[in-house]
mmCIF file of C-alpha atoms in Angstrom:
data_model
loop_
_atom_site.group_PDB
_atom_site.id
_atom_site.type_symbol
_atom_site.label_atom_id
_atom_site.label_comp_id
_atom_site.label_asym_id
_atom_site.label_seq_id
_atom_site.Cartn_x
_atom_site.Cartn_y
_atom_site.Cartn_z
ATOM 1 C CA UNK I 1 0.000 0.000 0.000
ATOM 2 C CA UNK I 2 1.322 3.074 -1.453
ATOM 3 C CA UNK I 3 0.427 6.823 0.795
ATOM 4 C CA UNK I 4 1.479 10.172 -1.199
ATOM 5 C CA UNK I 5 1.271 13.035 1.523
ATOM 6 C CA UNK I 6 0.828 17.141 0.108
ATOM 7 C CA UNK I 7 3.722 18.889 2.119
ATOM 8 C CA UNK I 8 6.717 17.564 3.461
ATOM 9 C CA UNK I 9 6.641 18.518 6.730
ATOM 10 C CA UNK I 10 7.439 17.302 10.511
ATOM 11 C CA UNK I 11 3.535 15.722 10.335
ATOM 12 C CA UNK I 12 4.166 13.954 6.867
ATOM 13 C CA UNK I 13 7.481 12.760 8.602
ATOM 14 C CA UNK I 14 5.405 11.373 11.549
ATOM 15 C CA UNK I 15 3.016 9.563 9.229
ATOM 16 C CA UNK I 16 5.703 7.962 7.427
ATOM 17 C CA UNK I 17 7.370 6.555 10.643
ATOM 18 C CA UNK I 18 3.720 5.217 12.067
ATOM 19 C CA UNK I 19 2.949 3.244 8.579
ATOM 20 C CA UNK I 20 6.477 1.107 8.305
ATOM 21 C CA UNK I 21 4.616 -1.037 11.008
ATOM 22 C CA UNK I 22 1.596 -1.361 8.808
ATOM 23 C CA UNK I 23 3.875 -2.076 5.425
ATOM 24 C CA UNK I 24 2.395 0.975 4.050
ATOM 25 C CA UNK I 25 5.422 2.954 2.044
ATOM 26 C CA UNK I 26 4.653 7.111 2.561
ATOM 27 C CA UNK I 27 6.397 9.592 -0.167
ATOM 28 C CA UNK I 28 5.396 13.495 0.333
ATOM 29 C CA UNK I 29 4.804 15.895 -2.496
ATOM 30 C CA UNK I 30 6.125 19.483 -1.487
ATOM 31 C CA UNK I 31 4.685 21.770 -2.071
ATOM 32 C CA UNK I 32 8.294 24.085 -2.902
ATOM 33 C CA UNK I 33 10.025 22.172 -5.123
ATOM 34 C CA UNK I 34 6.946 21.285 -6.679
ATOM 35 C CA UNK I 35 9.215 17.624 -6.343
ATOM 36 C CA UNK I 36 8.086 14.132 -4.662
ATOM 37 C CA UNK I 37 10.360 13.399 -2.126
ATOM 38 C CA UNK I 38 10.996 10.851 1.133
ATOM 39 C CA UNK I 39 9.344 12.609 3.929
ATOM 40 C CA UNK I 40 12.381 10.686 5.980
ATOM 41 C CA UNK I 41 15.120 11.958 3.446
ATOM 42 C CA UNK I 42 14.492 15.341 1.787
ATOM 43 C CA UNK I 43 17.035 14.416 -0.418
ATOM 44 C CA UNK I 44 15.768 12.048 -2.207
ATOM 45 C CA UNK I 45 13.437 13.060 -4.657
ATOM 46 C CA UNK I 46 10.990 10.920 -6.980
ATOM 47 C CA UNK I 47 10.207 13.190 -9.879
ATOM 48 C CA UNK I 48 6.925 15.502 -10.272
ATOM 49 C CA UNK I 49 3.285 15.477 -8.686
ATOM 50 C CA UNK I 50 1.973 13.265 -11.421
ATOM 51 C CA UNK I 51 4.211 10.563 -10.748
ATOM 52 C CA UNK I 52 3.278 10.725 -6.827
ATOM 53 C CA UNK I 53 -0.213 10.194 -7.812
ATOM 54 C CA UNK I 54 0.235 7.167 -10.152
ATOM 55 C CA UNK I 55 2.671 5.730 -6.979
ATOM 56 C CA UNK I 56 0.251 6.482 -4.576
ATOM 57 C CA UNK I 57 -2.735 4.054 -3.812
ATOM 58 C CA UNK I 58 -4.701 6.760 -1.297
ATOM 59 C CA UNK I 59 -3.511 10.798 -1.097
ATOM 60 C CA UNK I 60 -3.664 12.641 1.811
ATOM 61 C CA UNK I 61 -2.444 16.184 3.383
ATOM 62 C CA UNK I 62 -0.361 17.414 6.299
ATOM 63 C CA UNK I 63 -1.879 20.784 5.989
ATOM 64 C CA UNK I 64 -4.356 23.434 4.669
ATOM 65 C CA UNK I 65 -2.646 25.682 2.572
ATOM 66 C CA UNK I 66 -2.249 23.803 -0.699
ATOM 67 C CA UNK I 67 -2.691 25.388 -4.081
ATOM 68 C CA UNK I 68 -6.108 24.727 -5.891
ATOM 69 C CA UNK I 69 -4.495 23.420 -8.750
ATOM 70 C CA UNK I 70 -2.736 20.769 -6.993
ATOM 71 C CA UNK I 71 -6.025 19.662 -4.697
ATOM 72 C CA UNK I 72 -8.060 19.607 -8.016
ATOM 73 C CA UNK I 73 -5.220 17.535 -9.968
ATOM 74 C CA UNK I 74 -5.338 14.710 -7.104
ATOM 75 C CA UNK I 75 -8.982 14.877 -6.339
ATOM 76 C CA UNK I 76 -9.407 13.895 -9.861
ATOM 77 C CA UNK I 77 -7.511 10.690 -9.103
ATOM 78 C CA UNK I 78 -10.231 9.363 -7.565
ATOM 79 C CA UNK I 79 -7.601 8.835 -4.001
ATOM 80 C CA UNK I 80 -7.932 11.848 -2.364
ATOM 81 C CA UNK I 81 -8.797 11.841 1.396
ATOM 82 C CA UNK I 82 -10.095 13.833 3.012
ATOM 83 C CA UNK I 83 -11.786 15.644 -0.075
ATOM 84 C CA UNK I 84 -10.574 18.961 -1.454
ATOM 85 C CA UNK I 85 -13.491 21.043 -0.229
ATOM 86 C CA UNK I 86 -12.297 19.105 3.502
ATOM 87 C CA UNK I 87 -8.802 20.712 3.358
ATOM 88 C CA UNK I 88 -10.118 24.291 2.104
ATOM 89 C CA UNK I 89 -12.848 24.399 4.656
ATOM 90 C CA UNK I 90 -9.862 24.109 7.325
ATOM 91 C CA UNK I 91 -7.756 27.212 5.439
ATOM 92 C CA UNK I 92 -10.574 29.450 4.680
ATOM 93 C CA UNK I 93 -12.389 30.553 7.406
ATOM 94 C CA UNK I 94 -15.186 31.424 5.880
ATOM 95 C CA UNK I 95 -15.843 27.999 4.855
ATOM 96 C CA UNK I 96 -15.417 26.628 8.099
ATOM 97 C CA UNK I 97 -18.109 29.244 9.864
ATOM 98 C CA UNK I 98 -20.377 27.747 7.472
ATOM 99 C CA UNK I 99 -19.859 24.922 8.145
ATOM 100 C CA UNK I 100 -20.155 25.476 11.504
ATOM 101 C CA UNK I 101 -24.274 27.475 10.869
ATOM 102 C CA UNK I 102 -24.898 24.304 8.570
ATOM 103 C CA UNK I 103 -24.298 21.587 11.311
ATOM 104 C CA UNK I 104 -25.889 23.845 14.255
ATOM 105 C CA UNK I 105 -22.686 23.745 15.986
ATOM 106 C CA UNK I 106 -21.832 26.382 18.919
ATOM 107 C CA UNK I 107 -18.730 29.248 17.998
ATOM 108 C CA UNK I 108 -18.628 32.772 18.567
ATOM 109 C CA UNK I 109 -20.860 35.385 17.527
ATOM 110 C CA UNK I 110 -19.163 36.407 13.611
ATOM 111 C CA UNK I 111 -19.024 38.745 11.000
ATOM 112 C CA UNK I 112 -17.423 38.584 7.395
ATOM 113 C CA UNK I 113 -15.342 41.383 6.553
ATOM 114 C CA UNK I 114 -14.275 42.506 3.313
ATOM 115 C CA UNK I 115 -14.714 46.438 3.934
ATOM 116 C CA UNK I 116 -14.693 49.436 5.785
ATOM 117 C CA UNK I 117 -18.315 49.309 6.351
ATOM 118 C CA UNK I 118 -17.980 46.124 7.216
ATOM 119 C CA UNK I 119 -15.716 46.856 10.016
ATOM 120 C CA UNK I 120 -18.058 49.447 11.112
ATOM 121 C CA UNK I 121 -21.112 47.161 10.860
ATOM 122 C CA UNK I 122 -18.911 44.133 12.867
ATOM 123 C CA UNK I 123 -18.051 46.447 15.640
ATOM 124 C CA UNK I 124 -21.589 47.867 15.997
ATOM 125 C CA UNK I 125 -23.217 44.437 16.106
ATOM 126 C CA UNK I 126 -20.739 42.495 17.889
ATOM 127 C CA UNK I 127 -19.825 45.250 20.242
ATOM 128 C CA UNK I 128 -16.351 45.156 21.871
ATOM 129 C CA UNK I 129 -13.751 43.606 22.515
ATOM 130 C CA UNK I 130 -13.408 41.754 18.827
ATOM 131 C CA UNK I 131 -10.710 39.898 17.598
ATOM 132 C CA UNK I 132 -9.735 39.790 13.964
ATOM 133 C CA UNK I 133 -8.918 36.696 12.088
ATOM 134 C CA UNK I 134 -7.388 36.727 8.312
ATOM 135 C CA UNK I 135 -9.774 34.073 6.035
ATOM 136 C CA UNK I 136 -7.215 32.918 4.667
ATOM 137 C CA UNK I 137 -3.423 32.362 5.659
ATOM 138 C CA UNK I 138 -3.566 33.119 9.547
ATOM 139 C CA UNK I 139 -1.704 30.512 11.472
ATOM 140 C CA UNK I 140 -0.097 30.279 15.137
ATOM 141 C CA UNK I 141 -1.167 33.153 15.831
ATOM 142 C CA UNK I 142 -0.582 35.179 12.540
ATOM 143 C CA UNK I 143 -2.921 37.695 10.258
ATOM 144 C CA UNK I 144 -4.732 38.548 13.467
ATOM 145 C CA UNK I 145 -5.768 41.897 15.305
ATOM 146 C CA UNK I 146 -7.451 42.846 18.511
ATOM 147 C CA UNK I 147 -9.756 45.753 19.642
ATOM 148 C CA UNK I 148 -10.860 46.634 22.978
ATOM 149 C CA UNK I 149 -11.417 50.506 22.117
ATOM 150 C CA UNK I 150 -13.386 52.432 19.214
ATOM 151 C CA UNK I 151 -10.416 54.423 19.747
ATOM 152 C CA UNK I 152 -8.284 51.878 18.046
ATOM 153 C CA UNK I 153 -10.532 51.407 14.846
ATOM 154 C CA UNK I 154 -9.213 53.773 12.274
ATOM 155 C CA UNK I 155 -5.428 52.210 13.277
ATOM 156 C CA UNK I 156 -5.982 48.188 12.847
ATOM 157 C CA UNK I 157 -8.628 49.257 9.807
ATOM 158 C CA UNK I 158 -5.378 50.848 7.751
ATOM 159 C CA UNK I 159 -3.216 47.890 8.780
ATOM 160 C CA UNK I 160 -6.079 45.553 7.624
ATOM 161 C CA UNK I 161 -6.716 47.447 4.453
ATOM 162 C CA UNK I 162 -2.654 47.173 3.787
ATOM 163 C CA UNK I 163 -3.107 43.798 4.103
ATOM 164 C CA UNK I 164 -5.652 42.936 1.761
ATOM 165 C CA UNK I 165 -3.487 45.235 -0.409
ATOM 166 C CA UNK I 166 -0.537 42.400 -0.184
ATOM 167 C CA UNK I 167 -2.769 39.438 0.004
ATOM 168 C CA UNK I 168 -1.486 36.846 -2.798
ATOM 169 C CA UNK I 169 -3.887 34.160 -2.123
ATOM 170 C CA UNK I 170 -5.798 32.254 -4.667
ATOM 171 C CA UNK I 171 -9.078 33.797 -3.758
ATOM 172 C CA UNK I 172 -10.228 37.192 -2.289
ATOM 173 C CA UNK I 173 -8.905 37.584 1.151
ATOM 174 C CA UNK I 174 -11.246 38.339 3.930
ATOM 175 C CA UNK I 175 -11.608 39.141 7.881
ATOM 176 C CA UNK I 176 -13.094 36.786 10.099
ATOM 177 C CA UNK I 177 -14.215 39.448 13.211
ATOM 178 C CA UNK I 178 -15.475 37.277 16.336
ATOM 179 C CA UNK I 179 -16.914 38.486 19.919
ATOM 180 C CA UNK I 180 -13.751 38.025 22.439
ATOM 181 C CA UNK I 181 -14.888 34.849 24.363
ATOM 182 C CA UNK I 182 -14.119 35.146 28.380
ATOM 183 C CA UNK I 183 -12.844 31.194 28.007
ATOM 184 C CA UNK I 184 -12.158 29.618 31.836
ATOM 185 C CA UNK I 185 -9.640 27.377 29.075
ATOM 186 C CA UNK I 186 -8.674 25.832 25.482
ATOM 187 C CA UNK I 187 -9.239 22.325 24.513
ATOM 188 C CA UNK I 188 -9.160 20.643 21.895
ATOM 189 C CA UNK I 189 -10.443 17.201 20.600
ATOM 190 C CA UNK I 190 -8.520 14.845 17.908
ATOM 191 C CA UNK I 191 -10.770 12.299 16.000
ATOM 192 C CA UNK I 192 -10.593 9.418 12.852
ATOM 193 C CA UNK I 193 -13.475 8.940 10.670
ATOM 194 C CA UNK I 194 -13.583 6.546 8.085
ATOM 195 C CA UNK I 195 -15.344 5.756 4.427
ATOM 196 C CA UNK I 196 -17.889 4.090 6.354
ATOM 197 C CA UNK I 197 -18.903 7.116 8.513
ATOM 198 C CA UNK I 198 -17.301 5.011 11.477
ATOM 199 C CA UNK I 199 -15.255 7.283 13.948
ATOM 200 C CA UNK I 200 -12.612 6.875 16.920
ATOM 201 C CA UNK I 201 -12.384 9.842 19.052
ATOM 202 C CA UNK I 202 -8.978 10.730 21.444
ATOM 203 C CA UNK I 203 -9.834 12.240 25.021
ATOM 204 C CA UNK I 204 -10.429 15.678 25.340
ATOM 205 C CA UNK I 205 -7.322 17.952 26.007
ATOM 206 C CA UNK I 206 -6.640 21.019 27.602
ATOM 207 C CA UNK I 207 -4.060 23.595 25.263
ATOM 208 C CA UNK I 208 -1.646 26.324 27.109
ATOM 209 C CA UNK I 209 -0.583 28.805 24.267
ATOM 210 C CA UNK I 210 2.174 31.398 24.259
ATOM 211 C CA UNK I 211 1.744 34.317 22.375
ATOM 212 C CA UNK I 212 -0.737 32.523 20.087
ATOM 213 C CA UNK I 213 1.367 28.892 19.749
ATOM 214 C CA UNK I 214 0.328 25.827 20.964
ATOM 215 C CA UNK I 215 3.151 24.998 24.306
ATOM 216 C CA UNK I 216 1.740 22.409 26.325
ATOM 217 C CA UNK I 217 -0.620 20.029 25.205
ATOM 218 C CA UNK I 218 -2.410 17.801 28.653
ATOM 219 C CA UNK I 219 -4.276 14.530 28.261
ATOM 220 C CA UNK I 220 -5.772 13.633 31.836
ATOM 221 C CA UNK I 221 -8.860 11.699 32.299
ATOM 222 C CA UNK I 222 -11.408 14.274 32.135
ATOM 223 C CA UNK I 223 -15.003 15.253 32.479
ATOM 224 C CA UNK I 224 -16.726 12.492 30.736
ATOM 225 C CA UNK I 225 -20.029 14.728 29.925
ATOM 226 C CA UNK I 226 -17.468 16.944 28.302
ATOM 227 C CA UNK I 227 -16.072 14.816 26.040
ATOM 228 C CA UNK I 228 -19.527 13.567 25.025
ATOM 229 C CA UNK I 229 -20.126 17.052 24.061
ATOM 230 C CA UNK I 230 -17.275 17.555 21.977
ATOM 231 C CA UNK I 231 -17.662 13.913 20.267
ATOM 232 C CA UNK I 232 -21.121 15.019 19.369
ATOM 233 C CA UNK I 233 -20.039 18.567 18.021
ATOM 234 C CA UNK I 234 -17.012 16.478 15.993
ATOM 235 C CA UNK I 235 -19.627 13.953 14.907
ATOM 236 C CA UNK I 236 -21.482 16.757 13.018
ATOM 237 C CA UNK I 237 -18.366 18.854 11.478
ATOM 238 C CA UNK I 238 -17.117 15.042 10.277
ATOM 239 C CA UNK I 239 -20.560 14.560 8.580
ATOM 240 C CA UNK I 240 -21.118 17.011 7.233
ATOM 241 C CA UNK I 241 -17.739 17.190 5.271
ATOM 242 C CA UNK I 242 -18.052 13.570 4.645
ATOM 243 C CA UNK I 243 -14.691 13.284 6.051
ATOM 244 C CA UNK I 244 -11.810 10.684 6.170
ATOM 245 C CA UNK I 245 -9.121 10.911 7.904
ATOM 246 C CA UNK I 246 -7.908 12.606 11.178
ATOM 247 C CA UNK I 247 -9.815 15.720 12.196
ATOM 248 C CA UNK I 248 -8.935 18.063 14.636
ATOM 249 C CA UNK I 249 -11.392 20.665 16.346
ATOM 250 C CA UNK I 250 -10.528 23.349 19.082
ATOM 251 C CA UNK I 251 -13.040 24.531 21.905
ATOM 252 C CA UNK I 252 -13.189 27.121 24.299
ATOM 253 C CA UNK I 253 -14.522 25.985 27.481
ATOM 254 C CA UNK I 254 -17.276 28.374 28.994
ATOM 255 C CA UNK I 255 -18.429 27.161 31.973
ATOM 256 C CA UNK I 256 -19.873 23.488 30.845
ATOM 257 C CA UNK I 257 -20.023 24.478 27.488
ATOM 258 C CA UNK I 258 -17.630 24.213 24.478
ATOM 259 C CA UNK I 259 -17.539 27.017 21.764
ATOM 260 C CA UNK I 260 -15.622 25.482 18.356
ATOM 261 C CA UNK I 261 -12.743 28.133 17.759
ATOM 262 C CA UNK I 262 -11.153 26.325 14.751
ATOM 263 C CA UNK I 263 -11.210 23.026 12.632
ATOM 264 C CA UNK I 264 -8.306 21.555 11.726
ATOM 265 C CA UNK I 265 -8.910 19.076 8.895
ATOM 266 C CA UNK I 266 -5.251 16.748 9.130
ATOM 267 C CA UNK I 267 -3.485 15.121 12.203
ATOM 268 C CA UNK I 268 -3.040 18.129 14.631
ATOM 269 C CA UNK I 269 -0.053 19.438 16.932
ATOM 270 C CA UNK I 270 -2.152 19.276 20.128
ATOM 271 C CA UNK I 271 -2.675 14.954 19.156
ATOM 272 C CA UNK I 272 1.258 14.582 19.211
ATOM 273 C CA UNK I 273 0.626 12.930 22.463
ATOM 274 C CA UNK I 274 -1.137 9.909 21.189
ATOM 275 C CA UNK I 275 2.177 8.849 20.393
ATOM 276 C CA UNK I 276 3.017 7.760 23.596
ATOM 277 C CA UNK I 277 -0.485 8.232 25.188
ATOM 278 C CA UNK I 278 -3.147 6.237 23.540
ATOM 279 C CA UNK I 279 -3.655 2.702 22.420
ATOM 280 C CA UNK I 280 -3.545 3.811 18.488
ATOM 281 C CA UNK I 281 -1.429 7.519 17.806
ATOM 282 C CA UNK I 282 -3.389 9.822 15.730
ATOM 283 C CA UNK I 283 -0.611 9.111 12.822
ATOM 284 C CA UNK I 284 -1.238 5.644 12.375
ATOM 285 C CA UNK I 285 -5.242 6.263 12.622
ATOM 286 C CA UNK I 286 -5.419 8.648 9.768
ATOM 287 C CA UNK I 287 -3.204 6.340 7.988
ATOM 288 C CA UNK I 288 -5.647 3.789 8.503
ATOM 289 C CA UNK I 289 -8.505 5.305 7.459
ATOM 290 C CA UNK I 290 -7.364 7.025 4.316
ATOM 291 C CA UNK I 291 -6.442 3.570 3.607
ATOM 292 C CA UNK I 292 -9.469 2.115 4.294
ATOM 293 C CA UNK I 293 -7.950 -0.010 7.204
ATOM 294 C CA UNK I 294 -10.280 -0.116 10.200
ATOM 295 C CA UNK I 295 -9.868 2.249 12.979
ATOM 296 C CA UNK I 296 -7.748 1.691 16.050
ATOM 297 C CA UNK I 297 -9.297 2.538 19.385
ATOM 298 C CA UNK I 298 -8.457 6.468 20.988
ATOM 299 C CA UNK I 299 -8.397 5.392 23.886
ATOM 300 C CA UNK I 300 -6.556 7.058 26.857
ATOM 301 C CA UNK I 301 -3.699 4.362 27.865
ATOM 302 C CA UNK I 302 -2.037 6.764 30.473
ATOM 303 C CA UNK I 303 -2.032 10.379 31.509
ATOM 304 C CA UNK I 304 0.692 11.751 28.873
ATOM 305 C CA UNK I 305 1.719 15.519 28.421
ATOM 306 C CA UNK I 306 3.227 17.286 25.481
ATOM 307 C CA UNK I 307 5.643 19.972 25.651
ATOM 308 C CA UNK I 308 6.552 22.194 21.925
ATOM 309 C CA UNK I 309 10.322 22.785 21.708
ATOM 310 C CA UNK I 310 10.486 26.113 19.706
ATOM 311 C CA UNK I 311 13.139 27.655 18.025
ATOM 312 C CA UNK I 312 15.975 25.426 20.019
ATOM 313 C CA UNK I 313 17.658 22.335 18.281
ATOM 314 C CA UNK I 314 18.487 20.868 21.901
ATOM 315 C CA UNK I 315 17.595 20.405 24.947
ATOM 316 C CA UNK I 316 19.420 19.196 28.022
ATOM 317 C CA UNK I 317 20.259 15.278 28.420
ATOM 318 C CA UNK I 318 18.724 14.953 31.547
ATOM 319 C CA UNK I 319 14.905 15.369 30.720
ATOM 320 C CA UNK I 320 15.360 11.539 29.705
ATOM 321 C CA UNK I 321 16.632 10.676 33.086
ATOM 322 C CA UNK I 322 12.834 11.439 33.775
ATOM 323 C CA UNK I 323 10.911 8.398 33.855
ATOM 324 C CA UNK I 324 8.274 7.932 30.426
ATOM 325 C CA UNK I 325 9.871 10.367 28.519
ATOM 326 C CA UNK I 326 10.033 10.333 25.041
ATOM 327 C CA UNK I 327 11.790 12.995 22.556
ATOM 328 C CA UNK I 328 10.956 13.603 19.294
ATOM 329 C CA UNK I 329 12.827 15.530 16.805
ATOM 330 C CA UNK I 330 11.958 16.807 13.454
ATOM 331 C CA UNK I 331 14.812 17.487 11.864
ATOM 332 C CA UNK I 332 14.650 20.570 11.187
ATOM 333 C CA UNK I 333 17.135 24.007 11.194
ATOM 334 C CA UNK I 334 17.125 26.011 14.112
ATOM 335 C CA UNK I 335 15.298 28.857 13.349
ATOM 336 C CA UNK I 336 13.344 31.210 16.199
ATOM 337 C CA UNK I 337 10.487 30.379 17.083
ATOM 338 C CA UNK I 338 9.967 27.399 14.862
ATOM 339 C CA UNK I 339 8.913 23.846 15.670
ATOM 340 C CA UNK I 340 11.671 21.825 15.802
ATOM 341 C CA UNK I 341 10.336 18.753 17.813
ATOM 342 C CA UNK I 342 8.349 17.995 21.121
ATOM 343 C CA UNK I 343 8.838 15.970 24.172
ATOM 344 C CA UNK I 344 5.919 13.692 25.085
ATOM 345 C CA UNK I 345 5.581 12.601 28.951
ATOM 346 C CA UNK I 346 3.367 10.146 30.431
ATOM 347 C CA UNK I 347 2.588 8.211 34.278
ATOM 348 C CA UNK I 348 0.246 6.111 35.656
ATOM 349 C CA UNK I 349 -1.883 9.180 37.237
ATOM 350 C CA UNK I 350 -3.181 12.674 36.691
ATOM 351 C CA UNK I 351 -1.407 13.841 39.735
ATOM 352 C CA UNK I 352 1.711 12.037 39.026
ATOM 353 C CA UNK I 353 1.554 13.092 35.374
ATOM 354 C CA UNK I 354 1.387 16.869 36.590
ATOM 355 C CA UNK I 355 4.578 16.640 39.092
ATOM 356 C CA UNK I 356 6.399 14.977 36.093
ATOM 357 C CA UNK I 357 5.621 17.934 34.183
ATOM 358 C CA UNK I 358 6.668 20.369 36.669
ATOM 359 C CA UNK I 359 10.054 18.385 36.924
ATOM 360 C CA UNK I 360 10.576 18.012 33.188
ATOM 361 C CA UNK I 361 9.828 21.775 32.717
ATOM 362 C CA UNK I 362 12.163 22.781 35.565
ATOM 363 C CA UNK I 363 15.528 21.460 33.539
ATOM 364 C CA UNK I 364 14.516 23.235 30.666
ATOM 365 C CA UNK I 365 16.088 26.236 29.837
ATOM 366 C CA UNK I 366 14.259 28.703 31.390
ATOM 367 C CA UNK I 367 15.322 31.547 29.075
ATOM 368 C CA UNK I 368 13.271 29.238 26.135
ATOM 369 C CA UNK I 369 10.727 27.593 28.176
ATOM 370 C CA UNK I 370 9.764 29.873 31.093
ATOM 371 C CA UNK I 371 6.042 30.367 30.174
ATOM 372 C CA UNK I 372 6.065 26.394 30.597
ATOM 373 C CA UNK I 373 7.900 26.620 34.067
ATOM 374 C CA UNK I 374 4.876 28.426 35.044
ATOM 375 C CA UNK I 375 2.151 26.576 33.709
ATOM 376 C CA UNK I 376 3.450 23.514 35.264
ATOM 377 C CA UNK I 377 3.259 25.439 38.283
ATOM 378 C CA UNK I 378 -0.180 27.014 38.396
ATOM 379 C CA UNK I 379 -1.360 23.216 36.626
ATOM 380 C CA UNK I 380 0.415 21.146 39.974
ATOM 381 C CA UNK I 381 -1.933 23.477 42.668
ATOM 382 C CA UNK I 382 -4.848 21.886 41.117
ATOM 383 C CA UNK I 383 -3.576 18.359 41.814
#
């Protein structure tokens, strides 16, 4: 069985390691060179997008942002999965609020903005705070603006119109402008769906983010009602997309209710865990289901953290004197604030999970991974 990935990227690299198990062979088409190449060994290369597709039994993606062109010429092939309008409902925003109104699923009060009246109209009818999400393009916490004050408006409005000036993106760009939710936290849940509309669903997470960029990732056992909520709510976004593959959707928590903040329609930074966390990682799973393998089970083995490394190509020796943990490197070159690999930590129990955590964080360096230091800290008071 033959997998051709669109990018070439640390997550194409992940699903290549979790198929040599399964005897499925993984190439990755990216999207730079326009060239085919081993997502293990950049180097080699396999000639041109059309010969991936004739190699590849089942086609797949490791992100949003792929040209049109390139979605349309494998969608043709009859082996792309998820679909094209899948992948451009997770890089258009637009797409994915409708989404959202179609299935009935909770997310912030919206507007669409394309002009200055617009911006007017979202700030009149939304009231303040807003924040201000690009369409198209906005990632880890890019192409987006905040305003608490009408005193601000005329400011971000030049800076947005300047942007839609240098907007190079296959279709019009556009503003996303959403009510400021007053979340108690993030989470997120990672889930598999198949051909057959059968799904697998990974326990609900709780996200830490610094300046916008997913840090810690936390898989306890949780509030079971919760994660029946957010099942449900992924249910309906998988369904309605008539999705295969791994699909990713992130929540604000209000209270005891969850607000979808984004879809993510590929295997997801905050499921890195389920590598060393789950009974089936979320690499293998979408693996299996683009294949048309069935589903392994989501299920929580042990309490297992995981911790971004950003921007640093090491990272002291002695985290792995630290019982259960696991390193994982991406092979990247250094460059600030880039991801460049994470460490995944597990133990037998919430609390003990958390104190490992606060130990692993403390031989970091702090000048790289302070904002961890102190989540770990404010995250052991509660156990």
């Amino acid at each position: 069985m033959n997998v051709l990935v669109l990018g070439a990227g640390q997550l194409a690299r992940m699903m290549a390691l979790a198929s040599k198990p399964l005897n499925v062979n993984v190439r990755a088409y990216d999207v730079g060179s326009r060239t085919v190449v081993d997502p293990l060994n950049l180097a080699q290369s396999y000639g041109d997008l059309a010969e991936g597709i004739a190699f590849a039994d089942a086609i797949t993606a490791e992100f949003e942002h792929i040209a049109h062109d390139v979605l349309a010429q494998c969608e043709a092939s009859g082996k792309l999965h998820p679909s094209s309008q899948a992948i451009k409902t997770g890089g258009d925003r637009r797409l994915e609020k409708g989404v959202l109104e179609q299935c009935g699923v909770a997310n912030a009060q919206h507007k669409i903005i394309t002009t200055e009246q617009d911006f007017a109209d979202a700030i009149s009818e939304l009231g303040l705070p807003l924040i201000l999400k690009s369409a198209l393009a906005g990632y880890d916490g890019k192409g987006q603006w905040r305003i608490k004050d009408a005193s601000q408006a005329a400011d971000i409005w030049k800076d947005i119109e300047a942007f839609f000036a240098g907007a190079n993106e296959p279709a019009a760009q556009a503003v996303v402008a959403e009510q400021m939710v007053p979340f108690d936290r993030e989470v997120s849940l990672v889930g598999a769906r198949d051909a057959k509309g059968n799904t697998q669903v990974y326990p609900l997470v709780e996200n830490h983010h610094t300046d916008g960029v997913l840090t810690v990732t936390v898989a306890l056992a949780q509030n079971e009602a919760l994660t029946a909520q957010a099942k449900a709510m992924f249910d309906k976004v998988a369904d309605a997309l008539n999705y295969v593959g791994v699909l990713a959707i992130e929540f604000f928590q209000v209270g005891e209710q969850l607000l979808v903040n984004e879809i993510a329609p590929r295997v997801h930074n905050s499921g890195h865990w389920t590598q060393q966390g789950a009974d089936t990682c979320q690499f293998e799973n979408h693996i299996r289901a683009t294949t048309g393998m069935p589903l392994g089970s989501g299920e929580l083995v042990r309490p297992t953290a995981m911790i971004n490394i950003l921007g640093e190509d090491e990272v002291p020796s002695e985290v792995l004197s630290v019982p259960s943990v696991h390193l994982h490197w991406y092979g990247k070159g250094k460059r600030a604030g880039r991801k460049m690999g994470h460490i995944n930590l597990s133990a037998d129990t919430n609390k003990a999970l958390v104190e490992r955590l606060y130990q692993v964080a403390q031989l970091l360096p702090s000048a790289a991974f302070e904002d961890i230091q102190q989540y770990a800290a404010e995250l052991a008071k509660k156990y």
